[in-house]
Each structure stands twice: as C-alpha cells, then as structure tokens.
Amino acid sequence: LAVEFGESSLAGVSSLIAESKRLGAPYHARAAADLRVAEAYMQLAGPPLAQALESIARARKASPEERELSLLEAQALMRAGRYAEASKLLEGLPAKTARVVRTRARLAWYQGQRKAARELLSKSASYGLSLQQMDLDLARFSVWDRSADDRVLHRLRALAGDKDLSRAERSWAHLLSSVIHRRQGRLSSSRRALRRSLEEQPVADADFHALAAAELLASNQHQKARDEAERARVLAPQHRGYRRTLARVELAMDRSLAAVRLLEGSRDSDDRLVLVAAYVRRRQLGRARTLWAQLPSSPSLARQLVTARLLLAEGKPFQVLRELSGLPVKQRDHASVEVL
C-alpha cells in the first residue's frame, strides 16, 4: 500500500482494497484494521476534506491501536488548518519514528516555527528517515523561505535521479529545482525541470500542487496553473497559501473579481498584497490605497511591483520610476515571473 501510494498509483491502492475485500478482510480483525488504513489513504486523495476527516476519525475510533490512522488524521487536520488538533494527535504518537517526525516538522513550518522544523528534520535520520528524504525535506523548506542556493540545487539534481526515492519524491526534487533555476534566471532549465516534475505527480499533496501552480503561472501557462491551484484548494480548502496562489492565477487570467472574492477579509499581509493588486486591476483605487497603507513595510520585490502598479494607476509615473530605480538589473529583467 505505501509503495503504491508513494508511486502515485491510486489505481494500485484501489485494486488492493478491492482484492482484500474479496478475500474477506472486513471479517478478520487485523485485516480489517489494515483495510481502514488503506481506505483512509484513498479518502485523503480526493475531496471533500470534511468528509475525509469524518471517515478517518471514525476509522481511528474503530481501530484505536492503529497509529497509522492517527497520523493520517493529523495530516488531514493540518490541511484543514486545524493545527492545534493535529498537534495534539501527534503528541500521542511515538516521537522517534520517521514519519511522525516528518509530519511534526511540516506542522512546525506551517505554524511559522522554521527553526524548530529544521531541527526536527536534522534528527530524523536517527529515527529511520533516509538521508535522501531528509535532504529533500530540508530543500523544500529552503525553497519555501527563499534561502535555496546552488548547493541545494546540486543536491536536488542527485535526488531527482535517485531510484531509492519514490516517483512522487523525485517529482518534488524536479519541482524544487525548477523554482531555484527560475529565481536565478535560468528559465529554460526551469521549464525543463517543471515539465519533468509534472510527469509523475504525488497524489494528495496540496503543497506540491500549489507550488506547481506558481511555477506554471511564472511560465505563463495560466490554465494549467489554474488547474493545479484548484487541485491544491480542493485538497486543503482552508489553507490560505493555496487560496493566495489561486487568486494570483485568477488575476493573471484577468478575473480580478474572483481574486478579490478569494482573499477579501484575510488578515495575512501576503494575501492583502495580492488583494491590492486585484483592486488596482479593478480600478478600485481608493480601496487599494487604503489597504496598501495598512501593509507592513517591506523591501520585497512583490511589494515594490504592486506599489508601482498602484502609483501608475493613480497617474504618478515619476514616483513609479523612483520606486523601481533601486531594483538590481537582474531582478528587473526577471520581475515579470514574480509579479502578483
């Protein structure tokens, strides 16, 4: 089961479930517990999330000794943004097992505890996580916080061809490589890595779909980006990062009202920056200026570009020039792939 799921084969999982039922699994205690785990995997692979949570919670109560179900329920809670409940479930699991540590690290990252997330992963090899898997997770974190460099890229090249990793994990290595290449201005290499990453996508991985959507958007493949963003949203509807990615895609496809509806009311500063861009596109300049004034000061490229768009819409071209004059040449050349 774990191999089929890791190899992105839902058909393989489905056939195993059907065969086990045919052989009478529901009528044997141990087999019935395994069957509940298999069905929990399938629940996580598709919408709706609320129904998956209910089903997995029922399965866990029916097989309280099955720790795998607790882990899967924690992962589902994380997707729903219910981090405190997920953390409580994880506390009841053995702390020194690779998959639990990996999940706890991802949860810590979602909660903004970046140092703690990295420290958890650095210990995971002694709990059974392979060095390749540990390096892949650390590379994912470095891409998310924009600290990835050529050293990380070199390691990802090796991981992308490592047959000890599942196809899903190798897809992640290609996708992360695509992001680093793009940020460094190597756009053809980025597109090549992105294409390889999409050949064998992980199942039930909203983070992958959201990042793939951002990369496709940067490559101006808007419809494909929207499809990936929608997959991420369906799998994790309450995660603000995925909603933001979808809003960026809607904005790129000139559906600014849809972008506004996705993000209006959010208190997250990155969401609100995209919302400013959407208001500017809709010529709601009063709302855009009011919201912009509430944003924290930041030297980020995204903020500079949105500020420039707002100033241009307000008829202040000389202030636009001043806003962008401090950008390094390389950033100006590749700014179009970062805009909101």
XYZ file of C-alpha atoms in Angstrom:
340
model
C 0.000 0.000 0.000
C 2.657 2.521 0.998
C 4.647 1.723 -2.141
C 1.629 2.131 -4.425
C 0.689 5.430 -2.787
C 4.264 6.726 -2.882
C 4.472 5.802 -6.542
C 1.419 7.979 -7.270
C -0.711 4.956 -8.158
C -4.252 5.378 -6.878
C -5.308 2.575 -9.170
C -2.862 0.319 -7.333
C -4.343 1.262 -3.958
C -7.902 0.769 -5.253
C -7.119 -2.682 -6.621
C -5.528 -3.709 -3.307
C -8.637 -2.587 -1.424
C -10.967 -4.445 -3.784
C -8.903 -7.624 -3.610
C -8.682 -7.530 0.192
C -12.459 -7.181 0.464
C -12.947 -10.071 -1.942
C -10.745 -12.198 0.300
C -12.828 -11.324 3.358
C -10.682 -8.650 5.026
C -13.622 -6.938 6.805
C -14.249 -10.152 8.783
C -10.734 -10.547 10.207
C -9.628 -8.120 12.900
C -6.080 -7.485 11.705
C -7.033 -7.322 8.050
C -9.987 -5.048 8.837
C -7.658 -2.595 10.582
C -5.316 -2.598 7.578
C -8.298 -2.060 5.311
C -9.305 1.022 7.311
C -5.800 2.436 6.784
C -5.982 1.783 3.041
C -9.359 3.465 2.790
C -8.035 6.423 4.810
C -5.301 6.877 2.209
C -7.927 6.972 -0.505
C -10.011 9.469 1.464
C -7.011 11.798 1.636
C -6.511 11.561 -2.115
C -9.727 13.334 -3.009
C -12.404 15.778 -1.900
C -14.252 16.681 0.113
C -11.857 17.175 3.017
C -14.626 17.434 5.627
C -15.927 14.010 4.633
C -12.412 12.549 4.689
C -11.889 13.893 8.213
C -15.121 12.325 9.430
C -14.348 8.965 7.828
C -10.778 8.820 9.139
C -11.894 9.852 12.631
C -14.471 7.013 12.627
C -11.843 4.552 11.429
C -9.439 5.646 14.180
C -12.092 5.090 16.833
C -12.831 1.648 15.390
C -9.109 0.768 15.462
C -7.637 2.887 18.279
C -4.466 0.796 18.319
C -3.729 1.621 14.657
C -1.280 4.519 14.892
C -1.207 4.989 11.142
C -4.798 6.248 11.298
C -3.879 8.833 13.921
C -1.067 10.045 11.697
C -3.348 10.277 8.660
C -5.981 12.132 10.677
C -3.323 14.596 11.854
C -2.318 15.211 8.249
C -5.946 15.808 7.298
C -6.344 18.267 10.192
C -3.244 20.112 9.003
C -4.846 20.523 5.584
C -7.932 21.949 7.253
C -5.788 24.481 9.106
C -6.678 22.902 12.467
C -3.106 22.888 13.695
C -3.781 22.645 17.432
C -5.842 19.467 16.962
C -3.216 17.992 14.662
C -0.504 18.746 17.202
C -2.484 17.035 19.957
C -2.872 13.885 17.868
C 0.828 13.836 17.024
C 1.737 14.146 20.695
C 0.072 10.782 21.288
C 2.253 9.034 18.696
C 5.775 7.659 19.175
C 8.042 10.687 18.884
C 11.036 8.840 17.467
C 9.615 7.450 14.249
C 10.498 8.867 10.851
C 7.002 9.603 9.524
C 5.857 11.224 12.762
C 8.948 13.427 12.885
C 8.463 14.356 9.233
C 4.843 15.318 9.864
C 5.711 17.262 13.006
C 8.361 19.182 11.066
C 5.845 20.118 8.358
C 3.358 21.222 11.030
C 6.002 23.348 12.765
C 6.740 25.022 9.447
C 3.075 25.782 8.822
C 2.922 27.388 12.247
C 5.867 29.644 11.472
C 8.339 27.711 13.633
C 11.021 27.422 10.960
C 13.974 26.782 13.249
C 12.093 24.057 15.121
C 11.051 22.443 11.823
C 14.636 22.218 10.633
C 15.845 20.903 13.989
C 13.236 18.147 13.898
C 14.362 17.065 10.455
C 18.036 17.149 11.383
C 17.324 14.453 13.982
C 15.096 12.349 11.756
C 17.864 10.253 10.167
C 18.492 8.589 13.523
C 14.789 7.640 13.626
C 14.799 5.822 10.292
C 14.319 8.588 7.743
C 16.759 8.158 4.874
C 19.339 10.858 4.246
C 17.792 11.394 0.815
C 14.348 12.036 2.303
C 15.798 14.336 4.957
C 17.686 16.335 2.324
C 14.560 16.580 0.180
C 12.507 17.954 3.069
C 15.227 20.437 4.007
C 15.461 21.536 0.368
C 11.692 22.080 0.362
C 11.995 24.345 3.388
C 14.868 26.293 1.816
C 12.794 26.915 -1.315
C 9.801 27.990 0.741
C 11.846 30.573 2.662
C 13.854 31.572 -0.438
C 17.232 30.572 1.030
C 17.991 27.834 -1.531
C 21.293 28.227 -3.383
C 23.436 26.323 -5.888
C 24.474 23.849 -3.219
C 20.816 22.907 -2.683
C 20.290 22.738 -6.443
C 23.245 20.364 -6.835
C 21.772 18.065 -4.187
C 18.352 18.165 -5.824
C 19.848 17.058 -9.142
C 21.146 13.929 -7.420
C 17.832 13.319 -5.652
C 15.838 13.672 -8.878
C 17.650 10.663 -10.294
C 17.798 8.594 -7.102
C 15.845 5.378 -7.616
C 15.716 4.811 -3.843
C 13.198 7.632 -3.690
C 9.621 7.162 -4.866
C 8.469 8.742 -8.097
C 6.473 11.237 -6.055
C 9.594 12.294 -4.166
C 11.613 12.563 -7.371
C 8.853 14.789 -8.766
C 9.335 17.054 -5.771
C 13.072 17.228 -6.493
C 12.379 18.314 -10.091
C 9.807 20.903 -8.961
C 12.110 22.443 -6.359
C 14.887 22.563 -8.974
C 12.514 24.412 -11.291
C 11.904 27.089 -8.664
C 15.618 27.628 -7.984
C 16.504 27.780 -11.697
C 13.762 30.351 -12.282
C 14.795 32.542 -9.384
C 18.348 32.530 -10.726
C 17.186 33.493 -14.200
C 17.755 30.141 -15.942
C 14.279 29.973 -17.437
C 14.828 27.185 -19.979
C 16.282 24.935 -17.257
C 13.356 25.876 -15.031
C 10.782 24.919 -17.659
C 12.560 21.618 -18.339
C 12.586 20.694 -14.636
C 8.947 21.750 -14.286
C 7.902 19.531 -17.191
C 9.637 16.549 -15.593
C 8.037 17.229 -12.228
C 4.548 17.091 -13.703
C 5.089 13.752 -15.408
C 4.640 11.832 -12.136
C 2.787 13.960 -9.633
C 2.375 12.948 -5.985
C -1.196 12.165 -5.002
C -2.941 14.042 -2.225
C -0.131 16.603 -1.830
C -1.617 20.079 -1.800
C 1.799 21.686 -1.235
C 3.056 20.167 -4.482
C 0.038 21.337 -6.493
C 0.265 24.873 -5.056
C 3.961 25.227 -5.872
C 3.441 23.701 -9.329
C 0.669 26.255 -9.913
C 3.033 29.098 -9.017
C 5.678 27.740 -11.394
C 3.198 27.286 -14.231
C 1.962 30.826 -13.639
C 5.548 32.083 -13.872
C 5.815 30.247 -17.204
C 2.594 31.937 -18.421
C 0.771 28.604 -18.598
C -2.293 30.107 -16.989
C -4.907 27.400 -17.483
C -2.573 24.662 -16.304
C -1.671 26.849 -13.334
C -5.336 27.283 -12.506
C -5.908 23.524 -12.680
C -3.033 22.883 -10.254
C -4.152 25.660 -7.905
C -7.676 24.261 -7.902
C -6.343 20.800 -7.003
C -4.493 22.347 -4.080
C -7.574 24.263 -2.952
C -9.786 21.174 -3.131
C -7.325 19.151 -1.048
C -6.740 21.921 1.518
C -9.575 24.476 1.237
C -8.727 26.322 4.449
C -5.028 26.812 3.799
C -4.571 30.499 2.990
C -1.417 29.921 0.932
C -3.317 27.855 -1.634
C -6.111 30.392 -1.847
C -3.489 33.063 -2.495
C -1.943 31.003 -5.294
C -5.349 30.524 -6.899
C -6.062 34.258 -6.541
C -2.785 35.067 -8.316
C -3.769 32.777 -11.159
C -7.231 34.344 -11.407
C -5.609 37.770 -11.512
C -3.236 36.683 -14.288
C -6.235 35.412 -16.268
C -7.929 38.807 -15.866
C -10.533 37.501 -13.417
C -9.875 40.120 -10.766
C -13.294 39.790 -9.133
C -12.628 36.093 -8.477
C -9.279 37.057 -6.926
C -10.982 39.593 -4.672
C -13.578 37.070 -3.517
C -10.871 34.557 -2.623
C -8.865 36.953 -0.444
C -11.190 39.679 0.820
C -11.255 39.684 4.609
C -7.893 37.948 5.031
C -5.551 39.394 7.662
C -2.450 37.843 6.131
C -0.103 40.508 4.722
C 0.856 38.457 1.639
C -2.828 37.846 0.859
C -3.541 41.534 1.221
C -0.729 42.462 -1.136
C -2.336 40.316 -3.843
C -5.666 41.912 -2.942
C -4.183 45.391 -3.507
C -3.120 44.240 -6.981
C -6.656 42.953 -7.633
C -8.213 46.258 -6.523
C -5.832 48.141 -8.830
C -6.823 45.888 -11.737
C -10.491 46.643 -10.991
C -9.713 50.376 -10.751
C -10.896 50.444 -7.139
C -8.017 52.742 -6.276
C -9.464 54.064 -3.026
C -9.704 50.556 -1.586
C -6.284 49.704 -2.968
C -4.619 52.741 -1.379
C -6.365 52.197 1.988
C -5.315 48.557 2.131
C -1.784 49.336 0.921
C -1.360 51.841 3.765
C -2.168 49.077 6.284
C 0.527 46.727 4.986
C 3.766 46.351 6.947
C 6.798 47.994 5.368
C 8.869 45.501 3.388
C 11.686 45.699 0.818
C 10.309 42.727 -1.128
C 10.195 42.756 -4.913
C 6.497 41.857 -4.872
C 5.648 44.868 -2.718
C 7.689 47.201 -4.938
C 5.938 45.976 -8.058
C 2.461 46.275 -6.565
C 3.315 49.743 -5.254
C 4.495 50.707 -8.730
C 1.257 49.473 -10.272
C -0.792 51.445 -7.771
C 1.206 54.621 -8.396
C 0.889 54.189 -12.165
C -2.873 53.712 -11.871
C -3.010 56.890 -9.779
C -1.224 58.792 -12.549
C 2.137 59.194 -10.790
C 4.698 57.921 -13.352
C 7.702 59.704 -11.854
C 7.075 58.084 -8.481
C 6.917 54.730 -10.282
C 10.402 55.312 -11.670
C 11.677 56.199 -8.232
C 10.077 53.087 -6.735
C 11.725 50.765 -9.261
C 15.051 52.546 -9.679
C 16.641 50.688 -6.771
C 15.965 47.232 -8.198
C 19.058 45.305 -9.335
C 19.193 44.810 -13.116
C 18.748 41.032 -12.798
C 15.597 41.492 -10.725
C 14.199 43.964 -13.255
C 14.907 41.587 -16.109
C 13.055 38.709 -14.450
C 10.484 40.670 -12.465
C 7.646 39.517 -14.710
C 7.854 35.981 -13.327
C 7.432 37.216 -9.748
C 4.611 39.727 -10.175
C 1.296 39.191 -8.465
